[in-house]
PDB file of N, CA and C in Angstrom:
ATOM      1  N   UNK A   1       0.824  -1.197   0.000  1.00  0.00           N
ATOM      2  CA  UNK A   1       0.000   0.000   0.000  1.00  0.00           C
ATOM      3  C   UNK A   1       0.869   1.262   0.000  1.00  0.00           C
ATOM      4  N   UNK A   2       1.623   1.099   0.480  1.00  0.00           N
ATOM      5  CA  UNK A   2       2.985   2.063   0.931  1.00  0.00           C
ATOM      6  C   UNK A   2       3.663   2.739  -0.637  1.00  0.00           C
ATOM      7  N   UNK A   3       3.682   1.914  -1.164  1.00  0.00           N
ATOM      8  CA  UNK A   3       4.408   1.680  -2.893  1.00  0.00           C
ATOM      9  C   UNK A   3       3.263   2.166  -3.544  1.00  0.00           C
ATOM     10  N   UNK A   4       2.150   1.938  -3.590  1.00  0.00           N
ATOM     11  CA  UNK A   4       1.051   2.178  -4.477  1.00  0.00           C
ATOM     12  C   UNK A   4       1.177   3.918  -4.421  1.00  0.00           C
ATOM     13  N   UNK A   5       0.821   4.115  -2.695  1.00  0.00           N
ATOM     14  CA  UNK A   5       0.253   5.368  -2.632  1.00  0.00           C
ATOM     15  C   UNK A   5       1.432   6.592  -3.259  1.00  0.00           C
ATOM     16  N   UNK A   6       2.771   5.645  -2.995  1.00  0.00           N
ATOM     17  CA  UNK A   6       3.742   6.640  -3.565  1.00  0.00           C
ATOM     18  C   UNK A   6       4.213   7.047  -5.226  1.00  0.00           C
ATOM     19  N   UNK A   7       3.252   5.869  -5.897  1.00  0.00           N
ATOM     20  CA  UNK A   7       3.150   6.341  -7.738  1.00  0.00           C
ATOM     21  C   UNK A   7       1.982   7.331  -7.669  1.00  0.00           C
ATOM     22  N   UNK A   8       1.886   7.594  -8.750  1.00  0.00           N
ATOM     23  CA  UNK A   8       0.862   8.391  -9.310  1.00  0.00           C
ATOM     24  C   UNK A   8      -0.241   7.801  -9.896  1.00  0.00           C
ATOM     25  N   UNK A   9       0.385   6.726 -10.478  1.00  0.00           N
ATOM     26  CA  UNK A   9      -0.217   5.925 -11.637  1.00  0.00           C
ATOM     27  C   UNK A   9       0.398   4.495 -12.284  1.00  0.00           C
ATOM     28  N   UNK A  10       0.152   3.386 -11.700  1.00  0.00           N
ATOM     29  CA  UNK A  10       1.250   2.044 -12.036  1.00  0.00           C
ATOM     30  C   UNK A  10       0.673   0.948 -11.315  1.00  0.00           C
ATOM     31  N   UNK A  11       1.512   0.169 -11.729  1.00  0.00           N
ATOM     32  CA  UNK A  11       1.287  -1.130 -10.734  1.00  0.00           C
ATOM     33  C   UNK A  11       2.514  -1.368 -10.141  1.00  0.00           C
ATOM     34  N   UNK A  12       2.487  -2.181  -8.815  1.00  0.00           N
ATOM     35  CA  UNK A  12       3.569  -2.860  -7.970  1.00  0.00           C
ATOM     36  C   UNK A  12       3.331  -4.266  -8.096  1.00  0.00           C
ATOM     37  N   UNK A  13       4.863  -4.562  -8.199  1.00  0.00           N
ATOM     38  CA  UNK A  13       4.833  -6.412  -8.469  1.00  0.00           C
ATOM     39  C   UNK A  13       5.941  -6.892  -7.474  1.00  0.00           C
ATOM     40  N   UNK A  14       5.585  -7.035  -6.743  1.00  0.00           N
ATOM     41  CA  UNK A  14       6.696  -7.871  -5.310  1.00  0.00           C
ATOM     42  C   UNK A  14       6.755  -9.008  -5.054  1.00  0.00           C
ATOM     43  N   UNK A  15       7.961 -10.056  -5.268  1.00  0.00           N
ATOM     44  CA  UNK A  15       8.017 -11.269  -4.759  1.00  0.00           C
ATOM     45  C   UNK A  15       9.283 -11.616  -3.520  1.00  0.00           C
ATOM     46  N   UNK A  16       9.104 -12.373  -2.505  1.00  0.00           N
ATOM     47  CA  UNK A  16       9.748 -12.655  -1.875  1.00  0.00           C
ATOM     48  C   UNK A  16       9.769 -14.167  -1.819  1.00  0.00           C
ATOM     49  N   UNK A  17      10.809 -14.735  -1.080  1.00  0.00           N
ATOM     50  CA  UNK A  17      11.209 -16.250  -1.086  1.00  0.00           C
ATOM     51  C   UNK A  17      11.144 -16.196   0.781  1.00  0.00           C
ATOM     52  N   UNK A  18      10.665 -17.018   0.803  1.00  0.00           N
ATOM     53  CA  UNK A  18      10.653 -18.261   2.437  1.00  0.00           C
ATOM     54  C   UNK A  18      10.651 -19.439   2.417  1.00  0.00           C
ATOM     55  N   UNK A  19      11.965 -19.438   2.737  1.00  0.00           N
ATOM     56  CA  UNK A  19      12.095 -20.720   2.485  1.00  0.00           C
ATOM     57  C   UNK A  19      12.609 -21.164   1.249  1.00  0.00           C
ATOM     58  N   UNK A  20      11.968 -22.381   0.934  1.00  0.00           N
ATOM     59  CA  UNK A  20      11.663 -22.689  -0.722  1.00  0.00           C
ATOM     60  C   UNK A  20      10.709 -22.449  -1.154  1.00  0.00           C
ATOM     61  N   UNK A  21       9.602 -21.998  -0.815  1.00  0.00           N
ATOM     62  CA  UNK A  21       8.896 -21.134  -1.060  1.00  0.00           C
ATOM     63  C   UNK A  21       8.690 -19.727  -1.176  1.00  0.00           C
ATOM     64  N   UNK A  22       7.515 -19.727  -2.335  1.00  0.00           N
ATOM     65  CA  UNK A  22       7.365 -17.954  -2.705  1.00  0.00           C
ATOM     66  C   UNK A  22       6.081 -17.655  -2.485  1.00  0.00           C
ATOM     67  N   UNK A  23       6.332 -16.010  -1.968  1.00  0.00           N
ATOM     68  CA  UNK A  23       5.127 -14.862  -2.186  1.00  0.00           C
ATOM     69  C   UNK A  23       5.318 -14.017  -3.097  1.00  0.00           C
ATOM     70  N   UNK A  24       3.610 -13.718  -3.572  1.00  0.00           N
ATOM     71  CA  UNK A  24       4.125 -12.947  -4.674  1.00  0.00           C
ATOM     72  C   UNK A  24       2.635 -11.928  -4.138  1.00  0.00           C
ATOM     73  N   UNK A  25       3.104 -10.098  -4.829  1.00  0.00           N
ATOM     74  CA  UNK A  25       1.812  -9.595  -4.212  1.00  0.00           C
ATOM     75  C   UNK A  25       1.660  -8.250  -5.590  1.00  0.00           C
ATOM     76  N   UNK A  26       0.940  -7.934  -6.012  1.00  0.00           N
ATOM     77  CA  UNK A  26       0.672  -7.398  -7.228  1.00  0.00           C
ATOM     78  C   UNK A  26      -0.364  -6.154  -6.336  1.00  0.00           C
ATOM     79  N   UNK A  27       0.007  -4.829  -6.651  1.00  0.00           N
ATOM     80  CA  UNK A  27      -0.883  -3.661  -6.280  1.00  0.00           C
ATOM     81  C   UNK A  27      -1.344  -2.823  -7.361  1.00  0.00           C
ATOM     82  N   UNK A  28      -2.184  -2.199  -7.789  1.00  0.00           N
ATOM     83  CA  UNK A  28      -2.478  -1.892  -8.596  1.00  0.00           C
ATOM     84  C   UNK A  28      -3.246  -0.040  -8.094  1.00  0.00           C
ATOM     85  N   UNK A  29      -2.789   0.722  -9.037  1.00  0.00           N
ATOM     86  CA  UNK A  29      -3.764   2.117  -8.319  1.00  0.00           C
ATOM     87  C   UNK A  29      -5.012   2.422  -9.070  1.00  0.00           C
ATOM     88  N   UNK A  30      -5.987   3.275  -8.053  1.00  0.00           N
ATOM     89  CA  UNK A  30      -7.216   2.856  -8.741  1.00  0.00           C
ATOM     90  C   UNK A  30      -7.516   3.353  -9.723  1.00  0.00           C
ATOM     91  N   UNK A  31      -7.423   4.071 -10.034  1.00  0.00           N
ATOM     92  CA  UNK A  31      -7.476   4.710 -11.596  1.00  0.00           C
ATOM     93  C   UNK A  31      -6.789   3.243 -13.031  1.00  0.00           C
ATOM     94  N   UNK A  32      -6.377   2.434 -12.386  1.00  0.00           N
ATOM     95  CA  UNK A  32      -6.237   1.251 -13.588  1.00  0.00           C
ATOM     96  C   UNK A  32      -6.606   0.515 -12.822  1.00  0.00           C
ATOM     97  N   UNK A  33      -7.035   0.021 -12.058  1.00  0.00           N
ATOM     98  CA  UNK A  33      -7.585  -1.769 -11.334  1.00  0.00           C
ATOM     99  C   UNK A  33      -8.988  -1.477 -11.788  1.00  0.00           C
ATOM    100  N   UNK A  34      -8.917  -2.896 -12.754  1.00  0.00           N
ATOM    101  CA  UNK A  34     -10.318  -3.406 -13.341  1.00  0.00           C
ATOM    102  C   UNK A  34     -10.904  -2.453 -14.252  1.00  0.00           C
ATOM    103  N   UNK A  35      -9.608  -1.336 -15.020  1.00  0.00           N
ATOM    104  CA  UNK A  35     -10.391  -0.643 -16.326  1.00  0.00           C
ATOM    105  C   UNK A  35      -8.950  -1.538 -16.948  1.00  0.00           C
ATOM    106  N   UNK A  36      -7.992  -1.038 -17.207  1.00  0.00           N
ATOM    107  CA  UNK A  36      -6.558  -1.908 -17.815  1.00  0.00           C
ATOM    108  C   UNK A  36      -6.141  -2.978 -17.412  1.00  0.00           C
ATOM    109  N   UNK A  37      -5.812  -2.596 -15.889  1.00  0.00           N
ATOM    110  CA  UNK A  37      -4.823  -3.804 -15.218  1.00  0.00           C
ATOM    111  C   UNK A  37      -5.768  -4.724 -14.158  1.00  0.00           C
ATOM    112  N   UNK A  38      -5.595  -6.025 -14.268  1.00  0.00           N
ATOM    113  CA  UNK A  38      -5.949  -6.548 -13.206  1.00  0.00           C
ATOM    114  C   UNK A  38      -4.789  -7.416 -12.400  1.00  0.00           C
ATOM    115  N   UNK A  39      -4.535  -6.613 -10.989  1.00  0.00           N
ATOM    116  CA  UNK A  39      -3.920  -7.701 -10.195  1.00  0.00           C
ATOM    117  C   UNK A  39      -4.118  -9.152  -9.870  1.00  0.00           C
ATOM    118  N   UNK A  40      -5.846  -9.300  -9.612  1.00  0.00           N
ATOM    119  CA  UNK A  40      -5.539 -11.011  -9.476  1.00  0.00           C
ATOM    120  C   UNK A  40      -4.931 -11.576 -11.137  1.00  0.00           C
ATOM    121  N   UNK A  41      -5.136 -11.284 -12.146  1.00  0.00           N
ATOM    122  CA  UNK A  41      -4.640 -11.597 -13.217  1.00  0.00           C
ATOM    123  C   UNK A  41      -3.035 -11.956 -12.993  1.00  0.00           C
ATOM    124  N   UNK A  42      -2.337 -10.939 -12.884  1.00  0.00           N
ATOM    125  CA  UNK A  42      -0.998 -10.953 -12.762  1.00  0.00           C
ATOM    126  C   UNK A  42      -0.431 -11.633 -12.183  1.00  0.00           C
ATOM    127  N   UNK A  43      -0.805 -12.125 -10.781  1.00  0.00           N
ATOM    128  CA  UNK A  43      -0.410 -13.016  -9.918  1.00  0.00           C
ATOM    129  C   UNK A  43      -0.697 -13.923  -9.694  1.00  0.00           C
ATOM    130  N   UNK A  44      -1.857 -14.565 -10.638  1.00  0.00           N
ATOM    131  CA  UNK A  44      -2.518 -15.825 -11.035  1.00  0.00           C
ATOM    132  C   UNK A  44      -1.293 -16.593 -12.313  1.00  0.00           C
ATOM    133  N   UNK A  45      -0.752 -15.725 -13.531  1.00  0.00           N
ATOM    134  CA  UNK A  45      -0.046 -16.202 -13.916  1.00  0.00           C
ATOM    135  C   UNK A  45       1.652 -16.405 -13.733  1.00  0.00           C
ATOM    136  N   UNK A  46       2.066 -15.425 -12.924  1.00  0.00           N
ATOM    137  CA  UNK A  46       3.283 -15.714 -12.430  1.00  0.00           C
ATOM    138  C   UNK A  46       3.710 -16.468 -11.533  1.00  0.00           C
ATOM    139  N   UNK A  47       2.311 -16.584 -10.193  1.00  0.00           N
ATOM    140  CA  UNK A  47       2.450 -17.822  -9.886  1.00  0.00           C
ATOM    141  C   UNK A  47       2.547 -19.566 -10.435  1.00  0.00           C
ATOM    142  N   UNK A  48       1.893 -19.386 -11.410  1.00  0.00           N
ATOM    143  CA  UNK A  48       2.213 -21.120 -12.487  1.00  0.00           C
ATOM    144  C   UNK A  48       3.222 -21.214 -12.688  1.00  0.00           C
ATOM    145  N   UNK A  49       4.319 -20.037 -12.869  1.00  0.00           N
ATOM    146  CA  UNK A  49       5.508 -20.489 -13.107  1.00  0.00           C
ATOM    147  C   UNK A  49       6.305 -20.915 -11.763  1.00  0.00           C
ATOM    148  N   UNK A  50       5.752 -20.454 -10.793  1.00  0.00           N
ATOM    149  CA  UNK A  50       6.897 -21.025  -9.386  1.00  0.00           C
ATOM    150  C   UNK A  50       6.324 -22.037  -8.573  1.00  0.00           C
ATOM    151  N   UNK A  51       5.233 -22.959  -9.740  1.00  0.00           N
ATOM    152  CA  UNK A  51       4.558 -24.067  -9.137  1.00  0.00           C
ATOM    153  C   UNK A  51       3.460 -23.596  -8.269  1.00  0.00           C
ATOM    154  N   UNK A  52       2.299 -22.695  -8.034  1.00  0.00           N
ATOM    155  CA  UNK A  52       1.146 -22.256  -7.607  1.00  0.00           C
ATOM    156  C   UNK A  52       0.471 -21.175  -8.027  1.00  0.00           C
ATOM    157  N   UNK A  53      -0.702 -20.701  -6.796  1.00  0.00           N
ATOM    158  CA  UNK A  53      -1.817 -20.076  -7.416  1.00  0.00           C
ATOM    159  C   UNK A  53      -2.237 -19.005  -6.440  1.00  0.00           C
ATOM    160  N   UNK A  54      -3.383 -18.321  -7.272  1.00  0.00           N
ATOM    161  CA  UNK A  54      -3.483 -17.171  -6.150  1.00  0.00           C
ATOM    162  C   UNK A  54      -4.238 -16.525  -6.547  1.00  0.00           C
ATOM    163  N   UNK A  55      -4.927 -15.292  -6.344  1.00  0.00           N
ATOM    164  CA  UNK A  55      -5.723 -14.531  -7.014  1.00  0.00           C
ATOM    165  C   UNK A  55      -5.648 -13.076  -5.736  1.00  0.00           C
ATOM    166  N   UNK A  56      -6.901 -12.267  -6.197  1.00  0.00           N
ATOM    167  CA  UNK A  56      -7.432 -11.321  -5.350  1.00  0.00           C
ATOM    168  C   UNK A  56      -8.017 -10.928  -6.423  1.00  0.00           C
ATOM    169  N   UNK A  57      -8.885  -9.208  -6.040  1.00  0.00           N
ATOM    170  CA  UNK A  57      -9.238  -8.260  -6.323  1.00  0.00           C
ATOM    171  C   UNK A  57      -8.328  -7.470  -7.438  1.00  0.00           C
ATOM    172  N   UNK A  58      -8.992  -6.930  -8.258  1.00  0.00           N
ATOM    173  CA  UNK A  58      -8.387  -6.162  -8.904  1.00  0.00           C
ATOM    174  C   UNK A  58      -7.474  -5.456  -9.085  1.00  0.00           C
ATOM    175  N   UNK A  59      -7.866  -4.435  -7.718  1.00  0.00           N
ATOM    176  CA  UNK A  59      -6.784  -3.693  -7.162  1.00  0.00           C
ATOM    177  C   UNK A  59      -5.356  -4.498  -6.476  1.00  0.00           C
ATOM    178  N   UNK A  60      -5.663  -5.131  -5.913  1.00  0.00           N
ATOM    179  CA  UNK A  60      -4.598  -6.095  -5.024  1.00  0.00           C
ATOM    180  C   UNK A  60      -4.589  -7.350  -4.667  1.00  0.00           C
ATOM    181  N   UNK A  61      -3.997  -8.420  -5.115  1.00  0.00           N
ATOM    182  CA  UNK A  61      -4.090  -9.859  -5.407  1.00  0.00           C
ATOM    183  C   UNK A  61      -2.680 -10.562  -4.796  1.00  0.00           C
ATOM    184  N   UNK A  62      -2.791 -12.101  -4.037  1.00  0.00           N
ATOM    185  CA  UNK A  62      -1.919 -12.061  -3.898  1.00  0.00           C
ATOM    186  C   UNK A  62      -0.990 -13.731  -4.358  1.00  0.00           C
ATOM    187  N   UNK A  63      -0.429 -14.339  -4.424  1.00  0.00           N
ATOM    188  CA  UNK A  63      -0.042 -15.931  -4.801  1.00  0.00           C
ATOM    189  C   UNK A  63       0.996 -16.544  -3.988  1.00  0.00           C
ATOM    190  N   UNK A  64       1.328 -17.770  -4.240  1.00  0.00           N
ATOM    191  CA  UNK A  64       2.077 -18.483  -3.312  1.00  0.00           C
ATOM    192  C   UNK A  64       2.523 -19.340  -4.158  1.00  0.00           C
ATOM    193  N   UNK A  65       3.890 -19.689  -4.067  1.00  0.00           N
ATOM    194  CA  UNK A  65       4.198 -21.309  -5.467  1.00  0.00           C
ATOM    195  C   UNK A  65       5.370 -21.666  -4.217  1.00  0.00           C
ATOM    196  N   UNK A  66       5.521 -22.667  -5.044  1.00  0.00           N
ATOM    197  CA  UNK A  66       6.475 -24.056  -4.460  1.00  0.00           C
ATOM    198  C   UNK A  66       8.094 -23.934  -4.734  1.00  0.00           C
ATOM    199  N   UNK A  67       8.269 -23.042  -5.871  1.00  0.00           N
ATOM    200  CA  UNK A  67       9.901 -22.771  -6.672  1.00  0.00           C
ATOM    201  C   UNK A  67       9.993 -22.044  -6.437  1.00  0.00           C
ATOM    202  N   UNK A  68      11.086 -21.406  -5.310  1.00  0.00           N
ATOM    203  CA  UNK A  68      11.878 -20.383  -4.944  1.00  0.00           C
ATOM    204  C   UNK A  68      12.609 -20.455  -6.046  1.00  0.00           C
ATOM    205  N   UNK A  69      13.060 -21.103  -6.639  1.00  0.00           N
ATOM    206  CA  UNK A  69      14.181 -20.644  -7.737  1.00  0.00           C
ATOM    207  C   UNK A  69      13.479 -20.071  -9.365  1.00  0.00           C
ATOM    208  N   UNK A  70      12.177 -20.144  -9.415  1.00  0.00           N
ATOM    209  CA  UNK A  70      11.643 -19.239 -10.594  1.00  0.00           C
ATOM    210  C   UNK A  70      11.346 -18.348 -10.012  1.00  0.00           C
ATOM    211  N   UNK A  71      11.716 -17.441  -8.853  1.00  0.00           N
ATOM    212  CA  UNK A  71      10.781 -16.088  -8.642  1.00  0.00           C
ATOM    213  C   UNK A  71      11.270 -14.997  -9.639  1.00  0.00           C
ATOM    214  N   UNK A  72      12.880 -14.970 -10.212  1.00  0.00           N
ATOM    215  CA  UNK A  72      13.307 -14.161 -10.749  1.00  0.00           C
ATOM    216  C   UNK A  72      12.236 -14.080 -12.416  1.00  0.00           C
ATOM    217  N   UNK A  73      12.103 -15.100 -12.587  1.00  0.00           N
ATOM    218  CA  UNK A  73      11.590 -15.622 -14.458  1.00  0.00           C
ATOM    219  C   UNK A  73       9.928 -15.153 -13.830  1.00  0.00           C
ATOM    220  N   UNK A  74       9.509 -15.447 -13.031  1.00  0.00           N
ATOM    221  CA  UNK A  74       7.933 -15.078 -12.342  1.00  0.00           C
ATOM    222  C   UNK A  74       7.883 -13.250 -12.734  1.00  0.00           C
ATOM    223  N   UNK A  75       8.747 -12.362 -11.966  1.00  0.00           N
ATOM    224  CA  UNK A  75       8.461 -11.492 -12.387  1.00  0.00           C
ATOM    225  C   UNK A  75       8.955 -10.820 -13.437  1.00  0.00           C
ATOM    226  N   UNK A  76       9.669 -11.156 -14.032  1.00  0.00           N
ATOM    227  CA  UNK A  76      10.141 -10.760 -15.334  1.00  0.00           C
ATOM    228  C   UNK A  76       8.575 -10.903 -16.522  1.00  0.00           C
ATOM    229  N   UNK A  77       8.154 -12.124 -15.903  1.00  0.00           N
ATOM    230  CA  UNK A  77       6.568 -12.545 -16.208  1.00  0.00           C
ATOM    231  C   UNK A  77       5.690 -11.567 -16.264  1.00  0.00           C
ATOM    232  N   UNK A  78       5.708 -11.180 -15.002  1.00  0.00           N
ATOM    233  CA  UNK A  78       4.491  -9.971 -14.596  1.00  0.00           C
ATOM    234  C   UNK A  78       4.942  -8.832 -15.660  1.00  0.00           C
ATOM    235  N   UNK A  79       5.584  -8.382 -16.092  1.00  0.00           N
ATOM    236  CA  UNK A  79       6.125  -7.103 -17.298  1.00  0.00           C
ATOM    237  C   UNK A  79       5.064  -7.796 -18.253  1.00  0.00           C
ATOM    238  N   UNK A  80       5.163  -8.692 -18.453  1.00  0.00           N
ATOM    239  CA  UNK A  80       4.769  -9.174 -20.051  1.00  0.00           C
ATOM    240  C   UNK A  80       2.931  -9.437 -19.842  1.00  0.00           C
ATOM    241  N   UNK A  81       2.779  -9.769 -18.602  1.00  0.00           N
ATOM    242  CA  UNK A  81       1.205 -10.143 -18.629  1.00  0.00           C
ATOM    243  C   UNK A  81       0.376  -8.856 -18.402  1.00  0.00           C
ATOM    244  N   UNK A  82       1.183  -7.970 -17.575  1.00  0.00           N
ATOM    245  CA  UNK A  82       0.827  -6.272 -17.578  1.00  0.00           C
ATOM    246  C   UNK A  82       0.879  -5.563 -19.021  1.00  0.00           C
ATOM    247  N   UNK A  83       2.238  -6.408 -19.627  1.00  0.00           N
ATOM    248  CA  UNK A  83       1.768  -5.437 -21.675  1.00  0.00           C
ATOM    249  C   UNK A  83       0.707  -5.796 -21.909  1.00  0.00           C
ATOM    250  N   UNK A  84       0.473  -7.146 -21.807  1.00  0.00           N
ATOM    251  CA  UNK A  84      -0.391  -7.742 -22.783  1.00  0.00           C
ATOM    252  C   UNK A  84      -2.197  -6.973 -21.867  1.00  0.00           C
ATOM    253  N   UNK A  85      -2.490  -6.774 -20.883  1.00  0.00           N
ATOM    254  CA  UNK A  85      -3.237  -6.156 -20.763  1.00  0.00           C
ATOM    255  C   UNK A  85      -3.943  -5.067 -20.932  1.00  0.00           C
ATOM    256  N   UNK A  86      -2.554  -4.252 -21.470  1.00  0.00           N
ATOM    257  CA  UNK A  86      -2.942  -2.453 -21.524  1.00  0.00           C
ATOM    258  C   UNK A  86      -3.029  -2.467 -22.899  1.00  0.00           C
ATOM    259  N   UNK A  87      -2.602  -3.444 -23.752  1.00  0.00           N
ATOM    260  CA  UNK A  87      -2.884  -3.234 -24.973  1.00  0.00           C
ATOM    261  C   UNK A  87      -4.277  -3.523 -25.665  1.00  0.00           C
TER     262      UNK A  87
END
């Protein structure tokens, strides 16, 4: 929320590792959640790549996978599932 309130206009894509496991948390500001961008979107597919799933709200969604070692390729992910939305 902290990150959101400090753009103007964007999305936030954060993953962390515990463990061998990952979190992943997608924010979105309201002026684009659920007209362009959707967060549960984003974090529904970057999670498949680190072996799980996840969703939320538009605005803010969140996932969990099993491969700590795809978090880097996960969000490199989120860039590409955020183009493919705004276009």
């Amino acid at each position: 929320d902290t990150l959101r309130a400090k753009i103007e206009s964007g999305v936030v894509v954060l993953g962390a590792v515990n463990g061998e496991s990952v979190q992943l948390v997608a924010a979105v500001t309201k002026d684009l959640a659920g007209k362009k961008i959707n967060a549960g979107a984003i974090v529904r597919e970057t999670a498949k790549l680190c072996g799980g799933s996840g969703g939320g709200r538009p605005d803010m969604a969140q996932a969990g996978g099993k491969d700590a070692s795809k978090l880097d390729e996960a969000l490199k992910t989120a860039l590409t599932v955020i183009e493919g939305q705004i276009k």
